[in-house]
PDB file of C-alpha atoms in Angstrom:
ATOM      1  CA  UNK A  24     -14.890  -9.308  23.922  1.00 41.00           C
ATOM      2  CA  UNK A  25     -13.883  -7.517  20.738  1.00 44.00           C
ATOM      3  CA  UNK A  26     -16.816  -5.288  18.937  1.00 43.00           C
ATOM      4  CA  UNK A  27     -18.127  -6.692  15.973  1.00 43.00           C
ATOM      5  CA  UNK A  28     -17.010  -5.827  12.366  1.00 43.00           C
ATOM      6  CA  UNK A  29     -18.896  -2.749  11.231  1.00 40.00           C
ATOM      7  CA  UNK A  30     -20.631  -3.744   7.832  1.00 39.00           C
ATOM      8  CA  UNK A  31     -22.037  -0.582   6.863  1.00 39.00           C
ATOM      9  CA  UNK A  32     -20.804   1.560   4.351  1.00 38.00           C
ATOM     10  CA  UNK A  33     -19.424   4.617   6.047  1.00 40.00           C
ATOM     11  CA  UNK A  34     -19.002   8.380   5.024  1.00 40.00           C
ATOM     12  CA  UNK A  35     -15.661   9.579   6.044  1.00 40.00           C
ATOM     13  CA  UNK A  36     -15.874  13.114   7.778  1.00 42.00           C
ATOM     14  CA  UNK A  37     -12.627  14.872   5.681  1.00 41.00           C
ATOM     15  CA  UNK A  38     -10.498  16.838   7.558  1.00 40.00           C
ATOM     16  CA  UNK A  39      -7.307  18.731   6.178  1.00 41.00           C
ATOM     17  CA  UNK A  40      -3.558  17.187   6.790  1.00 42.00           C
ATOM     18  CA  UNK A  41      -1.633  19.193   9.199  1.00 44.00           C
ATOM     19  CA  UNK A  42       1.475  20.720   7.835  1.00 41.00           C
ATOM     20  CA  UNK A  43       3.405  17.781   9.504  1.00 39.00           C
ATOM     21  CA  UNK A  44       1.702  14.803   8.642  1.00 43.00           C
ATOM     22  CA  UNK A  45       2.119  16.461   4.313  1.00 42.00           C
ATOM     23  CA  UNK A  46       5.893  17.047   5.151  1.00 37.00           C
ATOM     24  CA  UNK A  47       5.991  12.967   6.186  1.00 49.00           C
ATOM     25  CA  UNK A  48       3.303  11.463   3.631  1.00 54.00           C
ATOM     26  CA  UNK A  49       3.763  13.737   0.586  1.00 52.00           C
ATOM     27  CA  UNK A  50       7.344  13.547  -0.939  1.00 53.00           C
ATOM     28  CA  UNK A  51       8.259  16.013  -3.577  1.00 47.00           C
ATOM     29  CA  UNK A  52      10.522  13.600  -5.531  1.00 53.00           C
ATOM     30  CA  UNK A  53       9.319  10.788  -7.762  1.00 55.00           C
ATOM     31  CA  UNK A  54      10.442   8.753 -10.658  1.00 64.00           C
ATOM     32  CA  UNK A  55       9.917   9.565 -13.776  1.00 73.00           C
ATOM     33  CA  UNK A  56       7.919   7.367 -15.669  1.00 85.00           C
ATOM     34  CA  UNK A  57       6.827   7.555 -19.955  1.00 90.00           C
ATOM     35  CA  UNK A  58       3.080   7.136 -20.161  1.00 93.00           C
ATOM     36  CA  UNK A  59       1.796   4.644 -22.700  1.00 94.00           C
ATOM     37  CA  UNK A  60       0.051   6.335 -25.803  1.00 93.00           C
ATOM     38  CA  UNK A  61      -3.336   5.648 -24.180  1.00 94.00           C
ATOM     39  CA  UNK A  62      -1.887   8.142 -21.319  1.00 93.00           C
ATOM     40  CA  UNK A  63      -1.905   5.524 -18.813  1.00 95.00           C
ATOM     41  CA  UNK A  64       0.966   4.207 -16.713  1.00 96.00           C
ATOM     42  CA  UNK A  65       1.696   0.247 -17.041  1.00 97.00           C
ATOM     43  CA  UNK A  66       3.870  -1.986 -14.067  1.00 97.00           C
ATOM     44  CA  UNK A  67       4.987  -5.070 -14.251  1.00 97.00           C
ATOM     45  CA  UNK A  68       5.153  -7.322 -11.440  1.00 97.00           C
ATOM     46  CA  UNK A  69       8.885  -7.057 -11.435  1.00 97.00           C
ATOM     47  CA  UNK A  70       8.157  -2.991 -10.633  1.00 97.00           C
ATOM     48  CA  UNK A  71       5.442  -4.163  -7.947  1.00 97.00           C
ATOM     49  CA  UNK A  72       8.684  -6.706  -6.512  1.00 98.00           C
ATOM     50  CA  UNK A  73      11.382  -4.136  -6.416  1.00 96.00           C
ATOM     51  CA  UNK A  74       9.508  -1.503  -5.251  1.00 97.00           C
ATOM     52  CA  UNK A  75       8.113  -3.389  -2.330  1.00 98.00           C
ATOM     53  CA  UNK A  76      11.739  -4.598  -1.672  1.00 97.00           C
ATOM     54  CA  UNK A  77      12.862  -1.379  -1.287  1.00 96.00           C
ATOM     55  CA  UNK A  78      10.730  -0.751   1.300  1.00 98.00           C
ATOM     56  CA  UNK A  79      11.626  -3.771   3.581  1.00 98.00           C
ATOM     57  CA  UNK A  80      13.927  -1.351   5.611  1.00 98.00           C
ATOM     58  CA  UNK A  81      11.514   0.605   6.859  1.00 98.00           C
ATOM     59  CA  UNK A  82       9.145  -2.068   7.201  1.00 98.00           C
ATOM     60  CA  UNK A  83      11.888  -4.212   9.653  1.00 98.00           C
ATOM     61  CA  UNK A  84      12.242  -0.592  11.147  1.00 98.00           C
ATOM     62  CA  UNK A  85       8.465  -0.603  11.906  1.00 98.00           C
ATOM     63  CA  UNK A  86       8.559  -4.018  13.553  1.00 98.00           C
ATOM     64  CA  UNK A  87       5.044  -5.160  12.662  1.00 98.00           C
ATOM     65  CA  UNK A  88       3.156  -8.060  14.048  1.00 97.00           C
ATOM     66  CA  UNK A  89       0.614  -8.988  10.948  1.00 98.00           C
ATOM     67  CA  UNK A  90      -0.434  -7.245   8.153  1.00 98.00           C
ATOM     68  CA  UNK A  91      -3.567  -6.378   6.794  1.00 98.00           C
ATOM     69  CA  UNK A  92      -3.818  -6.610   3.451  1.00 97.00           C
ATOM     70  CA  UNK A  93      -6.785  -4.235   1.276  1.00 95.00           C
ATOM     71  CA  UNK A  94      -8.107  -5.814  -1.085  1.00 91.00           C
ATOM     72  CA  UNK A  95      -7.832  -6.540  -4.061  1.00 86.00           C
ATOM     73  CA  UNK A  96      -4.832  -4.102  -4.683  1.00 94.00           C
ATOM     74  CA  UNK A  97      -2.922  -4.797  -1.625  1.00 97.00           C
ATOM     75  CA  UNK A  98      -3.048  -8.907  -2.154  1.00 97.00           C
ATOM     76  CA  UNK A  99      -0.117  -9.443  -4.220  1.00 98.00           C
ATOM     77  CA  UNK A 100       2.597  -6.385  -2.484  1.00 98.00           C
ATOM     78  CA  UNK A 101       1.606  -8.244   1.030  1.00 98.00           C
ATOM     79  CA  UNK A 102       2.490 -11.464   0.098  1.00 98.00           C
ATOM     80  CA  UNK A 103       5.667 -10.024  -1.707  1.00 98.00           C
ATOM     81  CA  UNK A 104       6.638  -8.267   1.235  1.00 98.00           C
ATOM     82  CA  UNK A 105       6.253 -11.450   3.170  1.00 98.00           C
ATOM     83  CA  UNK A 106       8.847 -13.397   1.147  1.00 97.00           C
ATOM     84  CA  UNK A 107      11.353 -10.876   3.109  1.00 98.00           C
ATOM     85  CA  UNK A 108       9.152 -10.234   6.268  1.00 98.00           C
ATOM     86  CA  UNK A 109       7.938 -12.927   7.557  1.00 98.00           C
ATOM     87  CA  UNK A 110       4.392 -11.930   8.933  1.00 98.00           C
ATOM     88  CA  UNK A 111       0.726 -13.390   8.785  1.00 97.00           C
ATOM     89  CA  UNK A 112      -1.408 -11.252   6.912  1.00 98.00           C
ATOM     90  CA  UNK A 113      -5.159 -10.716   7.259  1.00 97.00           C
ATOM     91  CA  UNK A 114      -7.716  -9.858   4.358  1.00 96.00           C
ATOM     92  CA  UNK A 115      -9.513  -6.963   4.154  1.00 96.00           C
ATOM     93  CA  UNK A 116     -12.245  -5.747   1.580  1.00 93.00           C
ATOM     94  CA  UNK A 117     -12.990  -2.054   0.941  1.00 92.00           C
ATOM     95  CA  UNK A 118     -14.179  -0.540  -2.396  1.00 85.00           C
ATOM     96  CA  UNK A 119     -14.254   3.426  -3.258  1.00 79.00           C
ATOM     97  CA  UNK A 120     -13.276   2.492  -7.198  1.00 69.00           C
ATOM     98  CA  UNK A 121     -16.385   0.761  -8.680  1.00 63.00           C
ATOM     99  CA  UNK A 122     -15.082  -1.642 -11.280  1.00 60.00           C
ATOM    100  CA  UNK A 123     -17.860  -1.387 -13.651  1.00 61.00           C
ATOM    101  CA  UNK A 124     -17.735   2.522 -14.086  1.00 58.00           C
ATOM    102  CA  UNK A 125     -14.418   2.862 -13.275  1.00 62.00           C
ATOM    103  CA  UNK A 126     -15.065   6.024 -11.257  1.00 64.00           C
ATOM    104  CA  UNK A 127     -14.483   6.835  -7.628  1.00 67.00           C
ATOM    105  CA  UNK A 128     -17.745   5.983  -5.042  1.00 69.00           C
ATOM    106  CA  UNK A 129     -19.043   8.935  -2.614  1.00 71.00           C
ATOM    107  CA  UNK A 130     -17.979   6.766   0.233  1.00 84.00           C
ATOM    108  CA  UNK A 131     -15.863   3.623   0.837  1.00 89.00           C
ATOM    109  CA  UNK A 132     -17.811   0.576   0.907  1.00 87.00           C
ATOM    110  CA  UNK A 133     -16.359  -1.899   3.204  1.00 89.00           C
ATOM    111  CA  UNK A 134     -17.122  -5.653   1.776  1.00 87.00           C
ATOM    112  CA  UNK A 135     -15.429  -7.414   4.313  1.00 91.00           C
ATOM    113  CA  UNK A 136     -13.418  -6.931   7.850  1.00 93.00           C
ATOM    114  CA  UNK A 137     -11.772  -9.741  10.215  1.00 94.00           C
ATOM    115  CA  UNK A 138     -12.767 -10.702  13.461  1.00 92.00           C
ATOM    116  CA  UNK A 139     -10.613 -11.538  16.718  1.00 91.00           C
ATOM    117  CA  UNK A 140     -11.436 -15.457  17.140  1.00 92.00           C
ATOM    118  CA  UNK A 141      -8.826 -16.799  19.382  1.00 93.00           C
ATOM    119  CA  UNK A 142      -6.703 -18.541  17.575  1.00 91.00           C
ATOM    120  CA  UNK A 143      -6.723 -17.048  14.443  1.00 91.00           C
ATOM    121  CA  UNK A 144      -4.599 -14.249  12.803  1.00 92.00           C
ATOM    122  CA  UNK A 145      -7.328 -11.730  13.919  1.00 92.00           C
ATOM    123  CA  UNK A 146      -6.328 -12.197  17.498  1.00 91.00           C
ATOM    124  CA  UNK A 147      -3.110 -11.142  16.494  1.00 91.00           C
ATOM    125  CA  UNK A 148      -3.926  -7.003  15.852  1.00 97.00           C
ATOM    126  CA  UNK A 149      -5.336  -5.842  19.342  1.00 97.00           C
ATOM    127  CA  UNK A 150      -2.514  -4.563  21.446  1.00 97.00           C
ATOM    128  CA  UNK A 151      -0.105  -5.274  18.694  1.00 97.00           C
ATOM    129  CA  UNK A 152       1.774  -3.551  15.820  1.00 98.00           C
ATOM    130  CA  UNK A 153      -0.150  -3.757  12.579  1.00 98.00           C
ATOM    131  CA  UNK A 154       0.719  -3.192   8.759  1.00 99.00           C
ATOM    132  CA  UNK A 155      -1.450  -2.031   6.538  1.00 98.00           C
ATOM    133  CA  UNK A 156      -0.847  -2.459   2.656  1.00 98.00           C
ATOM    134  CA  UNK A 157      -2.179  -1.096  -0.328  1.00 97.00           C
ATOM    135  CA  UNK A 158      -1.387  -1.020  -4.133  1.00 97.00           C
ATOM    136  CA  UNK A 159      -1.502   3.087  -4.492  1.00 96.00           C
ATOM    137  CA  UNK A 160      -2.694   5.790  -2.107  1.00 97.00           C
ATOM    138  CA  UNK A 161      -4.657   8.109  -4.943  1.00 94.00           C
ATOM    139  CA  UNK A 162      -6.444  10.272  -2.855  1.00 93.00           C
ATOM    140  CA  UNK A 163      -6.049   8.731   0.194  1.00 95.00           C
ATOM    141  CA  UNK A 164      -9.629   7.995   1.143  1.00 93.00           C
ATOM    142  CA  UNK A 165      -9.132   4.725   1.528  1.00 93.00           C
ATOM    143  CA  UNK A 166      -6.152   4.506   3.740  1.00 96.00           C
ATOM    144  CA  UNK A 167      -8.052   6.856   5.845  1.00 95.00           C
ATOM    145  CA  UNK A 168     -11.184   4.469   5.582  1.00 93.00           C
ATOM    146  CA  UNK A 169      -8.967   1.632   6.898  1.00 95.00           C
ATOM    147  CA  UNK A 170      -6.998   3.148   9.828  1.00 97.00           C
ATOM    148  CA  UNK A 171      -9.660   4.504  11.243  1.00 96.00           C
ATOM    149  CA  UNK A 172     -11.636   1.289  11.170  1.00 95.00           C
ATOM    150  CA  UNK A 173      -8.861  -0.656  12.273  1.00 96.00           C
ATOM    151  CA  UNK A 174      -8.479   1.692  15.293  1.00 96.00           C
ATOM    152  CA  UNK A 175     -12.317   1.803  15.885  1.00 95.00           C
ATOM    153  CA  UNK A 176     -12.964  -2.024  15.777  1.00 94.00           C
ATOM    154  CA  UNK A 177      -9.137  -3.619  16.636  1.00 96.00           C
ATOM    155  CA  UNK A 178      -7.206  -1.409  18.699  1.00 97.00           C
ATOM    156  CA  UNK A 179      -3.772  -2.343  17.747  1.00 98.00           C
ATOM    157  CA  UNK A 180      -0.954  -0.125  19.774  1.00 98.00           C
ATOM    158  CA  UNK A 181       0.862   1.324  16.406  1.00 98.00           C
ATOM    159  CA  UNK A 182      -0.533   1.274  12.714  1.00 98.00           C
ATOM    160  CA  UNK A 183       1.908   1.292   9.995  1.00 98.00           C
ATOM    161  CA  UNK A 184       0.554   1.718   6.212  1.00 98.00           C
ATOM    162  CA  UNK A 185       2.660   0.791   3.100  1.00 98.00           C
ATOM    163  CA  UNK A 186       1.902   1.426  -0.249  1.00 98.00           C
ATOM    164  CA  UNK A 187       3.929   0.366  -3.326  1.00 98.00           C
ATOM    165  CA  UNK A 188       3.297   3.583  -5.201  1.00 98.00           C
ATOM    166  CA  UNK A 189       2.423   7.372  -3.640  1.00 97.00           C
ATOM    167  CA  UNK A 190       1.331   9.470  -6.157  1.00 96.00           C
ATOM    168  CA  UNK A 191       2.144  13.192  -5.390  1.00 94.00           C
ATOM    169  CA  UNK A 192      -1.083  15.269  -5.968  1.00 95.00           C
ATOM    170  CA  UNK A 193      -3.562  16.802  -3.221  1.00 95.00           C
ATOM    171  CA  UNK A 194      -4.814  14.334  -0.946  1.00 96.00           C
ATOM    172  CA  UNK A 195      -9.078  13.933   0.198  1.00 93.00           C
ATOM    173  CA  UNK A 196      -8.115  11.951   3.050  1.00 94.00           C
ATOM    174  CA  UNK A 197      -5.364  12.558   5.487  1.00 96.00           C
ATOM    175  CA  UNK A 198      -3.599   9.745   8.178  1.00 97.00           C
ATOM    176  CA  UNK A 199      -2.788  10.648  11.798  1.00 96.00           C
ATOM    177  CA  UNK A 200       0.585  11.336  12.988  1.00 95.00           C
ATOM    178  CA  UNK A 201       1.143   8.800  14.894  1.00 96.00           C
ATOM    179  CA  UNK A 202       0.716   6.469  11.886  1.00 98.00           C
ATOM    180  CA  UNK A 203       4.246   5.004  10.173  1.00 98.00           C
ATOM    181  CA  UNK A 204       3.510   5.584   6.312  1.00 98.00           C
ATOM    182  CA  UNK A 205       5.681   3.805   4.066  1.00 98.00           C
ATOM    183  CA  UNK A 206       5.922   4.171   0.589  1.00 98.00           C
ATOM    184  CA  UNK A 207       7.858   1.797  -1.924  1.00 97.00           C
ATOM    185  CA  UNK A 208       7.941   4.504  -4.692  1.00 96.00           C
ATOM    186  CA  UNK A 209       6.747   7.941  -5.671  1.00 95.00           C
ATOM    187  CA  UNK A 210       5.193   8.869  -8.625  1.00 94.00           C
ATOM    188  CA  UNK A 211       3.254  11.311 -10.865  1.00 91.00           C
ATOM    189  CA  UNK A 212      -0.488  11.732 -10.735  1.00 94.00           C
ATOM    190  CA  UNK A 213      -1.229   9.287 -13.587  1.00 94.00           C
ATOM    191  CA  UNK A 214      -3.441   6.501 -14.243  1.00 93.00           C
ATOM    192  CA  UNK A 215      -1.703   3.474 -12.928  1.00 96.00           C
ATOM    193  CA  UNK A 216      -2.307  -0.060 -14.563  1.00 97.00           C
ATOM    194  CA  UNK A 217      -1.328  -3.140 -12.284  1.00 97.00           C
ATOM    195  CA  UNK A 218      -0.430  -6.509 -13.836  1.00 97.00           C
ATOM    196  CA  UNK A 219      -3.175  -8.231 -12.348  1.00 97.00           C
ATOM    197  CA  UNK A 220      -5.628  -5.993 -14.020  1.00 95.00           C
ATOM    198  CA  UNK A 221      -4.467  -6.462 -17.431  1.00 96.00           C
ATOM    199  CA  UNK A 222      -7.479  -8.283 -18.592  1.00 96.00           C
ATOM    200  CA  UNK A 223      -9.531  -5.313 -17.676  1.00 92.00           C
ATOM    201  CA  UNK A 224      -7.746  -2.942 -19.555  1.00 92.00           C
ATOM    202  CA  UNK A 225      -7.809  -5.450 -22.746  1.00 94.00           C
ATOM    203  CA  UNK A 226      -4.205  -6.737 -23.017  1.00 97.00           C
ATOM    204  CA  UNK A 227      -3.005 -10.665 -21.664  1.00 98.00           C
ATOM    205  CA  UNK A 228      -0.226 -10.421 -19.432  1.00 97.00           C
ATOM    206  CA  UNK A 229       2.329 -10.316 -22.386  1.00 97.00           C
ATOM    207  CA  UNK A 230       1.087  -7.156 -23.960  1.00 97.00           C
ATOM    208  CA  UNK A 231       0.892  -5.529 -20.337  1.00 97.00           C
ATOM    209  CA  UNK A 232       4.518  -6.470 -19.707  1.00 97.00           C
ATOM    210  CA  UNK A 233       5.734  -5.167 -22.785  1.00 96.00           C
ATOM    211  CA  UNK A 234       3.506  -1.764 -21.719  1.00 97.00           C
ATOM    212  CA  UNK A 235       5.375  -1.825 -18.499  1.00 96.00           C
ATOM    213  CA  UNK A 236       8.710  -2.110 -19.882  1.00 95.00           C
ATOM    214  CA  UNK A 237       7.943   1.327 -22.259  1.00 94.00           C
ATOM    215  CA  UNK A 238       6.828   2.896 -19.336  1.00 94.00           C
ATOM    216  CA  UNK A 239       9.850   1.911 -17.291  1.00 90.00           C
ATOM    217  CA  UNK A 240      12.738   3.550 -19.737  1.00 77.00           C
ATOM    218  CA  UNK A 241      12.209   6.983 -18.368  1.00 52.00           C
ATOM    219  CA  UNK A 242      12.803   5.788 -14.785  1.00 53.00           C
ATOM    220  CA  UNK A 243      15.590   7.732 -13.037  1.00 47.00           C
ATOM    221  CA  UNK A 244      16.592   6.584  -9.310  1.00 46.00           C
ATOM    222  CA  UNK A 245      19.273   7.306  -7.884  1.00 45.00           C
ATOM    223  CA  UNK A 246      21.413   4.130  -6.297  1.00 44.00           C
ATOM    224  CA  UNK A 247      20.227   4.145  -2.767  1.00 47.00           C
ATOM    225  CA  UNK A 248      16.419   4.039  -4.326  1.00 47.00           C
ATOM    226  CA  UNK A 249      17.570   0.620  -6.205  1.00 50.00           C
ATOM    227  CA  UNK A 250      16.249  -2.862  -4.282  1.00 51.00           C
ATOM    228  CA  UNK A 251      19.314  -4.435  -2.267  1.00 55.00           C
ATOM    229  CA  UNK A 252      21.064  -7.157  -3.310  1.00 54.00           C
ATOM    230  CA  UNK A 253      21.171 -10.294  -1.564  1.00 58.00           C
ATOM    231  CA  UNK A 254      24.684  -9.150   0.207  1.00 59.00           C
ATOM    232  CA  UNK A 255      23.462  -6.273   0.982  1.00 56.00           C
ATOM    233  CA  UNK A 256      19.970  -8.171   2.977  1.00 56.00           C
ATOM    234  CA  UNK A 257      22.786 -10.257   4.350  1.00 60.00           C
ATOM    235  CA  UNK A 258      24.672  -7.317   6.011  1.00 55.00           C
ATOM    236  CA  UNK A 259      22.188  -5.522   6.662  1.00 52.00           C
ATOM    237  CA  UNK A 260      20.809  -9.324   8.665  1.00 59.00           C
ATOM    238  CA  UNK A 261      24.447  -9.216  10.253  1.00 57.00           C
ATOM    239  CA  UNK A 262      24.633  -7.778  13.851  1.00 50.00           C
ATOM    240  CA  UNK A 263      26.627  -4.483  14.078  1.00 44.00           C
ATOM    241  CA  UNK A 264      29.998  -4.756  15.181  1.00 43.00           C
ATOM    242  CA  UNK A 265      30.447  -3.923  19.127  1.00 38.00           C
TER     243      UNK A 265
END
């Protein structure tokens, strides 16, 4: 029988990332991106779209069997990503951001974990390849928080992480080697503002859009970074030639 769902807060014993696992997680290239005049960077849910779809091919690479989905960032990117990958996803709830200050917690609170009930998509993660997703990985606390709970309570055989957005500064938290981090784009250390937080930071979703598009004109990718076309999902579909 499967252990139940710790529902204590837990303090995560920091450790620092081996030279390999920083060479795989922690990029040195990233877009470019303006910041708005109140110094924080705006994305519109056409950036969260394309940036998840360019990370479908190592996703398909990955070969997951469900995702898990932290909440409330990584909602939205999972069921994006499942559009092109199609995977159930489980809901998880952890919190290291309080809302209300809007600083960072001592510890990640988790709110809310899955169980294994035959049956359900929680039966699905044991002895399986799992996905985890998240909006950002800041200082990585949080992705730590989650793969190790996910190993602790589920045992899945392989744990994947994807986030839509890596930003490249010092990490807190460091992920294992074994674990298959994904990362739809890189970018600078700055505030990030999501669309589906635009009430909190005072706009409606028009006035964060039109943020979002000023902070998209310095963008700079180069053309393999761009989201495939539909040809392009179709050949890449097609089964090499013998």
């Amino acid at each position: 029988k499967a252990s139940s769902p710790r529902t204590a807060s837990a303090q995560i014993a920091l450790r620092t990332p081996s030279p390999r696992a920083m060479a795989k997680q922690d990029p040195v290239e990233k877009n470019v991106r303006a910041l708005a005049a109140d110094g924080r960077c705006y994305f519109s849910y056409a950036d969260i779209a394309s940036a998840v779809s360019r990370a479908v091919p190592e996703v398909q690479a990955f070969a997951p069997d469900v995702f898990v989905a932290i909440g409330g960032g990584g909602f939205i990117p999972a069921r994006m990503l499942r559009t092109e990958v199609k995977k159930p996803i489980l809901a998880v709830s952890l919190e290291l951001y309080d809302d209300a200050t809007k600083t960072a917690n001592e510890k990640v609170l988790l709110k809310q974990w899955f169980d294994e009930t035959p049956g359900t998509f929680g039966a699905l993660v044991r002895g399986k390849r799992a996905l985890i997703i998240d909006e950002v990985d800041d200082t990585r606390v949080t992705l730590q928080y989650a793969v190790e709970t996910l190993k602790e309570q589920n045992a899945p055989a392989a744990i994947g992480v994807l986030v839509v957005h890596n930003k490249l500064k010092s990490k807190k938290g460091m992920l294992p080697d074994d674990v298959t981090y994904i990362a739809g784009e890189n970018v600078p250390d700055a505030w990030n503002c999501y669309p589906w937080d635009a009430q909190a930071y005072g706009h409606d979703i028009y006035g964060h859009e039109k943020l979002a598009r000023e902070c998209s004109g310095g963008v700079k990718r180069k053309p393999e970074d761009e989201a495939p076309t539909s040809e392009e999902k179709k050949r890449r579909e097609e089964p090499a030639a013998a």
